[in-house]
Every structure is written in structure tokens, then in C-alpha cells.
Amino acid sequence: MTEGTAPGPDDRTSHAAAPGDTGTTGGTGRTGGTSRTSVRAGTTRGRGREADRLRALTGAGAVDGLVLVALLGAVAVGFGPAWGTTGYLVPAVGGALVGLLVAWLGAWLRWSVLLTALTTVVAYFLLGGVLALPATAIGGVVPSLTTLQELALGAVHGWKSFVTTVPPLASFPELAVVPYLLLLLTGVLAGTIAWRARLAAWALAPVVVAFAGVALLGTILPAYPLAQGLVVAVVGLLWGSWRAAESRMGANRLLSDASRSATRRLRAQRLRGGAVLLAVGGVVAVLAAPPLAHGERLALREMITPPLDLHQYTSPLVGFRHYTKDLKDVELFTVTGMPEGGRVRLATLDAYAGTVYDASSGGAAGVFNRAGEVIDTVAPGTRTPVQVTVTGYSGVWLPDVGQMAGVRFSGERAAELASSTYYNSTSGTALSTAGLRPGDSYEIDAIVTPPPSEEELASVPILDVDLPKAQDVADAVPAMAAQFAADATEPFEKLVNIRDTLVATGVYSSGLENQPPSRPGHSAARIDTLLAQDEMVGDDEQFAVAFALMAQRVGVPARVVMGFYPEKDAVAAGEPYTVTGGDVHAWVEVPFEGYGWVPFDVIPDEDNKVEPLPRSKQVPKPPVLESPESPEEPPQAEAGDVEEDDQDEDQSAIDWRQVAMIAVAVAVPLAILLAPLLLILGFKRRRRGKRRTAPELADRVSGGWREVVDAATDLGAGVPRAATRRESALLLAERLPTAAPTTTRLAHRADATVFGAGAPSDEEVAQFWAEVDDAVGTMRAGVPWRQRVAARLSLRSVRGADAPSVRTVVRRWLAAVPAAVGRAGRAAVRPVHDRMARARRRDDRARRTRRQEDR
């Protein structure tokens, strides 16, 4: 009889053949025995069918649910780096639980696929307000029309916005729809398969897909890769193998009490084996994962260019003369809180096409992503709030200062501006598609780094940044770049020579009254005219563009920046700076290692007395310069010579592949061996940092005392955990006499601070920690250097002074190995022994039965 079918007529007949059989006492003859077996079998199978039919209501189904909760939790935490806060946990975990609930109800009530899908859609819209969009829900619970609209649009367009927005995404609460929907669908699929499918292990498939999807939607930085990998891989595989074994045992269900006992023992063995697998996998992952987890992972936001078409916005450099002439005395906006030496950046321009210098997006130029109240940045420096109030400026380019770490709008158009603001962290350019108008105001978190001096830059290499290649450059640029660079061989020297020559041989003029005539624009024709004159006349617009193009010609990456800054000493640090059109400037930025993009000004004097260059140093007209490049034979001959030289160099070159293989063969084992030591050092450093920067000042003092006790414990002079500070100080004075006065004083100060009425000041805490450092240094100086090194790597302070030593623990483990092997061997042999014993008992019963029949 197969599972899931009603008992057949043979079963009823067998049962009727023994009317006196109660199922608890044995009968005479084979008929009664057969009847009892049939009755027991029917009962067992009936229970099995009911359990298989409603697995969601059984204990095994509860285990399935707990495993799925753990797996989906490991998937959900992957949103952490992209979100920036823990706010993603409510929509993500809530969506997972809602999905599992829908799957459980479908398994319990035996819903069809269509009804389960319909319930999923209803749950998505009904609970989406409270879990994902509480700000739009009525009372934070009941979904409103706005909630339903955003849930519908987020399910379609939210994925694109998720990967085209600058992290952290906590500034954009509407994006919570993505983790909510993803975990909801994963929970429904995984739960339905686990509770209803015959091959339940396939429930891991949607979990793995969601795990990979979260990684692609996130950032290049993982959340908790070790913990996530252990949960998804080890726990998932262990559960999948357990479900597969359950399926096989259910398909071949035996009928006797002995078989059920054997099944229980087999499950216990599998449970022990799974625990061992989990422990071994965890140890291997802890040891092997840190050395292997290096580099940046793949993320869609690093590959997808946001849907912002910069070509529809005119380069602000085109209107440079409009500021200097028409808006010279017009107040454009007021900047409050700008640090000393700061500049207001309007736009960074890195793409030249012969007519205009424009901003680009993609590649080394960076991408424009949606910006919010918090923007991830690795720029060094202190964040300074800078307030900008617009009075006479209008345009899409957002004036900002330094590197933006966040932007907050205020006023009537705050929501409109916030939803339309994009930021390129590589170029430092912000843009609002809605456009700024007079009356708008916003606050930015600015990080301003003072630029280094030229003496510091002289010894720093210039970074090789792949900017967009300039197109249709003026014919005079290559020749004049070579001439202005003179005999310099280093890139920085060439850069400085070109700038100094432009400043020395140029005359500043914006074409205003009492200034020499000067045409606007920075096209190739205008730059050609500028460089062809003995007395170069122009303003920031022409000189900055010419400087950037010539720098690129000599191999130095350069870009043009348009912005505003006051005259030197015109505005004190912290005072409101009212920007007028006359403050507009254009400068050039060049990337240096360790400093980033450094500004270079190229502004000649208005009354500069220019002496013509000697004829011997002047460069002929461009047609004459281009004519030597037309012959083909000399370059071909030179190329052949270089090729032969390269072949000679290749023959004597070092086999770098072999060197790399040897380095990897040595570095990987060494990294694996050093990984535990680095983890210990990193843990202690992090522990010390958390103690020293605790939120409460009293906790910092208490943490300082714990640092002293832990240092002594690692040196072998530990104190019991239950000892008070003063008792600990007495014990330390006995075991480490050199540090006795300091430790006693620190213990009394710590008690007075922690249990005192008032709170300590920052100065007192800093002084306490200085004495802590002195005490720790004194303790370490009083022991041999080997003991100091061993203390650095010791785990006694982590495990506690009362805990046995690692050597004792290892000795106990080694002593327990034979016993564990013996138990494992007995456990492995026990099933065979039990089967042989049952076979002997069956043979004995058969022999006794034959003797009785013979009698």
C-alpha cells in the first residue's frame, strides 16, 4: 500500500480475520500476527500521510521556518553598506516574515498557485505602508493613495533608482520598497517550496538568487561576508541534506517499532554529523576567509551610468563673461560658514570638444548619482556645515564647497529640489534638474582640505587619470606646450613652467572699460588666437582652458573648474560671504598622489608688461610645424629600430609570471598563518578604541581601568573577574611591583569617577587615559621582550584570568580525542550490531515456531 491512499480490502479482511485481537497482546497462529502487523502498519502510515500533507503544522515544519528565517536574515543584512543605517531592517526583515507567513498559510489551507500569488500582492500593498513607507501611510499604518502609488511605482522603477543613487540610501525612504519587495518574494517562494514541495531542498535556490541580487544592488563593500557565507552555505546545505534524507526515509517508511527506533538513531547521527560539519566549516571559514577576501566586489551601481543626460544642460563656462559684465555687482547668493581658503565650486569640466569645455559622466570622470542628506565620502578632513542662500542666481548647477558629505534643502521647494539633486563625488559637482531660483536655500556638509604648497607637490607624483580625450584642439596648443615647458623633464616641472609662462606673457582682460579688447569664448579658434599673440589677452576662461589643454598635451591630466572665491583677505573665516558676479573665476585642477585634485590658478596681471619672446625661441606657424610630420619613412624606420630594441630587452627581461607565481606560493600560506595573529591584534585595537571613545565619559574611565587589567592579564598577572578595582590594584601591586603606585592611584580615581556625584570632564578623561598608557608601558617594560610579544598575542584577557590556559585546553582536547573516536566508532558499529541482534532474534523465533509445529 502506498502513501496517500486509503486502506485496501485486503487490509480490512486481514483485520477481520482476528476479531479478538486488540493490537496489544499476541495471538496464536500466523493469521493473528499478520492481522496485528497490518493494523499497526495502517495506523503508522495514516499518521505519516497526515504529517506529509500538513508539514507546516508539524515540528519539522517549524524547524523549516526557523532555518528560512536565518537564511533570509543573512540575505537582508547585505543591504547594510548601501543603506548606511539600520533603517533597512524593518522593511527587509518585515518583508521576509510577511512572505513566510503567506507561504505558511498557503501550505496550511492548500491554496493554489494563483491564490497564493494574489495573496502575496494583497499583502504587499496592505503592509507596505507600515513596513516600507510609514511616512506616507495614515497614522503610519493604514496605506493611503500615495502609499499605494509609490508601492506600485517602486516595484517597477525602484530597482533602477536603487543602483543610481549615491549611498547611503537612508536619505531616500521611498527606496525601502526594494528590500521589502525582494525579501517578500523570496520568503514566499522559499517557504512554499520548503513546506509543500517533495524536493524541499530547492527552497535554497530563491535564497541564493536573492543573496546574489543583494550583492549586486549593494556597494563594492560587503556587509558581514564571513557570517553571511557561513549561514547561507553551511546552514543551508545542512538543512537541504536533512530534508533530502527525510524525503528518502519517508518514501521507504518501515512498519515495525524497531525500524522507527533505527530511524531515530539515524536522525541523531545525522544531527551530530551536521554539527561537526558546521563547526569544521566555521573554523575553515574563519581561517581562510580573511586572507582570501580582498579587493572590490562587483556592484551594479559601479557599472550603470545613471539616467542623467548632461548634454541638455549648457556648460556654465559658456556664460563666464555674462557674470563678469552683466552680473558683476549683482549679489548671487550668500555662503555662511565657509572655511578659510575655501572655494565655491559651480561645475567641474573635463570634456573638451573644440567649441566648449563641458562636464562628463562615466569612467574616470565619475558618475552623477542622486544625492541626499548623507553622502558617503572618504575625503579626509572635518565636516563643516555650510549654509547657502540664493538671492540672484538661477541655474541647474548647484554651488557647493569642498567635498560634499550631504545636502539638506529648506523652503517651499525643498522636496522638489531634494528629489532632483545629483552629485558626482569624483568631480565634486552637484546639479539639480529642477534648477535653483532666488529664495532657495540649502545646507551642505562640506569637507575642505587646505591645498598643499608647491614645495610639497614637487616631490609627489602626479596620478595617471584617464580623463576624456580633448577633441579638435587648437593647432597652436602642441607647439606652445612644448615651448612653454622648456627643457623640463618631470611632469610637475612642465606643469609649473607652462603656468608661469602663461602668467608672465599674458594680460588679464574681460573686455570691460579701461581694459584691452578681449573676445569671450574658449573655442579652438579663440585659444589659437590667444596663443598666437605676442601679448596674450584674455581672462580666466581663456587662460584656464589653454593651461588645461597644454598640460594634457605634455602628459599631465588636468580639468577646468568654474566657481567663485573672494579676493585675498576680503572675507574672514566664518563670516558670511556674499558672492557677486565679479567673484567668478576659472582654475585648473591636477591630481596628485595623497592630495587628490589640487587647484592651480593662471591669472596674469592687468597691467602686465610683456616682452616679446626672442625670435630664436618662437615657434613657426602651425602649417610649418605640421609639415615635418607628414613623411612616413622616418617614423617607420624609427619604429623598426625600437621594435628591435624591444626584442633585445624581452630576451633579457625577467620572467615576471614566474616571479608572481613564487610570490603567491609564498604569500598565501604566510597570510593564512599570520591571519589569526592579525585578527587578535585587530580585535585588541578595536576593543581599546571602543573603550576610549565610549559615549559616556564615565564609561571611558571604567574602560581605561579595564585596559590596565587586561594588559596585566596578558602579561600573566591576571586578577579574578569578580574582584573590585581596589582589590585588583592590590593583586597587581603584588604581582607587578613596578606598576604598583600607578595602578593603585588609577583604581582610586576610577572608583571616584564612576561612583562620584558629578561627571568627569574631557580633560580629566584624557589625563586618566594618559596615565593608563603610562601604567601599561611600565608593566610591559618590567618583563622580558619575549613575554611582551607573547602578551600582545595572548587571549587571556579575552577569555578571562580565571579561564584555563590554552595549553591546558589543548591538552584536554587531545585527551578527549581517543574517547570521542571510540564513541564515534561505537555509534557507527551500533546499527550493524543491532541489525545482527534483530536477525538472531528472528531466527530464534522461527526455530521455536518450527519446533512447535513439529510437535
GROMACS .gro file of N, CA, C and O in nm, residues 1-7 41-53 198 246-255:
model
  124
    1MET      N    1   0.085  -0.120   0.000
    1MET     CA    2   0.000   0.000   0.000
    1MET      C    3   0.087   0.124   0.000
    1MET      O    4   0.176   0.137   0.081
    2THR      N    5   0.063   0.215  -0.087
    2THR     CA    6   0.142   0.338  -0.099
    2THR      C    7   0.083   0.446  -0.012
    2THR      O    8  -0.035   0.445   0.026
    3GLU      N    9   0.169   0.549   0.013
    3GLU     CA   10   0.124   0.661   0.097
    3GLU      C   11   0.023   0.747   0.025
    3GLU      O   12   0.027   0.763  -0.095
    4GLY      N   13  -0.065   0.802   0.104
    4GLY     CA   14  -0.161   0.894   0.047
    4GLY      C   15  -0.285   0.824  -0.006
    4GLY      O   16  -0.371   0.886  -0.063
    5THR      N   17  -0.302   0.691   0.008
    5THR     CA   18  -0.421   0.617  -0.038
    5THR      C   19  -0.487   0.551   0.080
    5THR      O   20  -0.426   0.523   0.184
    6ALA      N   21  -0.615   0.522   0.066
    6ALA     CA   22  -0.692   0.459   0.174
    6ALA      C   23  -0.659   0.312   0.183
    6ALA      O   24  -0.612   0.250   0.088
    7PRO      N   25  -0.679   0.251   0.298
    7PRO     CA   26  -0.652   0.108   0.312
    7PRO      C   27  -0.736   0.026   0.215
    7PRO      O   28  -0.853   0.053   0.190
   41ALA      N   29   0.056  -0.126   1.078
   41ALA     CA   30   0.106  -0.059   0.959
   41ALA      C   31   0.008   0.046   0.910
   41ALA      O   32   0.046   0.156   0.872
   42GLY      N   33  -0.120   0.011   0.910
   42GLY     CA   34  -0.217   0.109   0.865
   42GLY      C   35  -0.218   0.232   0.953
   42GLY      O   36  -0.227   0.344   0.906
   43THR      N   37  -0.206   0.212   1.082
   43THR     CA   38  -0.204   0.328   1.172
   43THR      C   39  -0.082   0.414   1.149
   43THR      O   40  -0.088   0.537   1.142
   44THR      N   41   0.036   0.350   1.135
   44THR     CA   42   0.159   0.424   1.113
   44THR      C   43   0.154   0.502   0.984
   44THR      O   44   0.190   0.619   0.977
   45ARG      N   45   0.106   0.440   0.881
   45ARG     CA   46   0.103   0.507   0.752
   45ARG      C   47   0.000   0.618   0.749
   45ARG      O   48   0.019   0.720   0.683
   46GLY      N   49  -0.110   0.597   0.821
   46GLY     CA   50  -0.208   0.704   0.826
   46GLY      C   51  -0.152   0.827   0.891
   46GLY      O   52  -0.170   0.938   0.846
   47ARG      N   53  -0.077   0.807   1.001
   47ARG     CA   54  -0.014   0.922   1.064
   47ARG      C   55   0.088   0.987   0.971
   47ARG      O   56   0.103   1.108   0.964
   48GLY      N   57   0.165   0.905   0.899
   48GLY     CA   58   0.265   0.958   0.807
   48GLY      C   59   0.203   1.039   0.697
   48GLY      O   60   0.252   1.144   0.659
   49ARG      N   61   0.089   0.993   0.643
   49ARG     CA   62   0.025   1.069   0.536
   49ARG      C   63  -0.022   1.205   0.587
   49ARG      O   64  -0.010   1.306   0.521
   50GLU      N   65  -0.077   1.205   0.708
   50GLU     CA   66  -0.127   1.332   0.761
   50GLU      C   67  -0.013   1.429   0.788
   50GLU      O   68  -0.024   1.548   0.763
   51ALA      N   69   0.102   1.376   0.836
   51ALA     CA   70   0.216   1.464   0.862
   51ALA      C   71   0.272   1.520   0.732
   51ALA      O   72   0.310   1.636   0.724
   52ASP      N   73   0.279   1.434   0.627
   52ASP     CA   74   0.330   1.482   0.499
   52ASP      C   75   0.235   1.584   0.438
   52ASP      O   76   0.276   1.677   0.372
   53ARG      N   77   0.108   1.565   0.462
   53ARG     CA   78   0.009   1.651   0.399
   53ARG      C   79   0.010   1.790   0.461
   53ARG      O   80  -0.013   1.888   0.394
  198ARG      N   81   0.798   1.825  -0.280
  198ARG     CA   82   0.859   1.697  -0.241
  198ARG      C   83   1.009   1.713  -0.232
  198ARG      O   84   1.072   1.660  -0.140
  246GLU      N   85   1.515   1.313   0.497
  246GLU     CA   86   1.377   1.295   0.542
  246GLU      C   87   1.288   1.246   0.429
  246GLU      O   88   1.201   1.161   0.448
  247SER      N   89   1.311   1.301   0.310
  247SER     CA   90   1.231   1.258   0.196
  247SER      C   91   1.255   1.112   0.163
  247SER      O   92   1.161   1.036   0.135
  248ARG      N   93   1.382   1.069   0.166
  248ARG     CA   94   1.412   0.928   0.136
  248ARG      C   95   1.355   0.836   0.243
  248ARG      O   96   1.299   0.730   0.211
  249MET      N   97   1.366   0.872   0.369
  249MET     CA   98   1.311   0.788   0.475
  249MET      C   99   1.159   0.784   0.470
  249MET      O  100   1.097   0.683   0.500
  250GLY      N  101   1.096   0.895   0.431
  250GLY     CA  102   0.952   0.894   0.419
  250GLY      C  103   0.903   0.808   0.305
  250GLY      O  104   0.799   0.745   0.312
  251ALA      N  105   0.981   0.803   0.196
  251ALA     CA  106   0.943   0.721   0.082
  251ALA      C  107   0.961   0.573   0.110
  251ALA      O  108   0.898   0.489   0.045
  252ASN      N  109   1.048   0.537   0.203
  252ASN     CA  110   1.073   0.396   0.236
  252ASN      C  111   1.044   0.373   0.384
  252ASN      O  112   1.126   0.319   0.459
  253ARG      N  113   0.926   0.410   0.428
  253ARG     CA  114   0.890   0.401   0.569
  253ARG      C  115   0.868   0.255   0.608
  253ARG      O  116   0.791   0.184   0.545
  254LEU      N  117   0.939   0.210   0.712
  254LEU     CA  118   0.923   0.074   0.761
  254LEU      C  119   0.806   0.069   0.860
  254LEU      O  120   0.753   0.171   0.903
  255LEU      N  121   0.770  -0.051   0.900
  255LEU     CA  122   0.645  -0.069   0.971
  255LEU      C  123   0.661  -0.109   1.116
  255LEU      O  124   0.564  -0.109   1.189
   0.00000   0.00000   0.00000
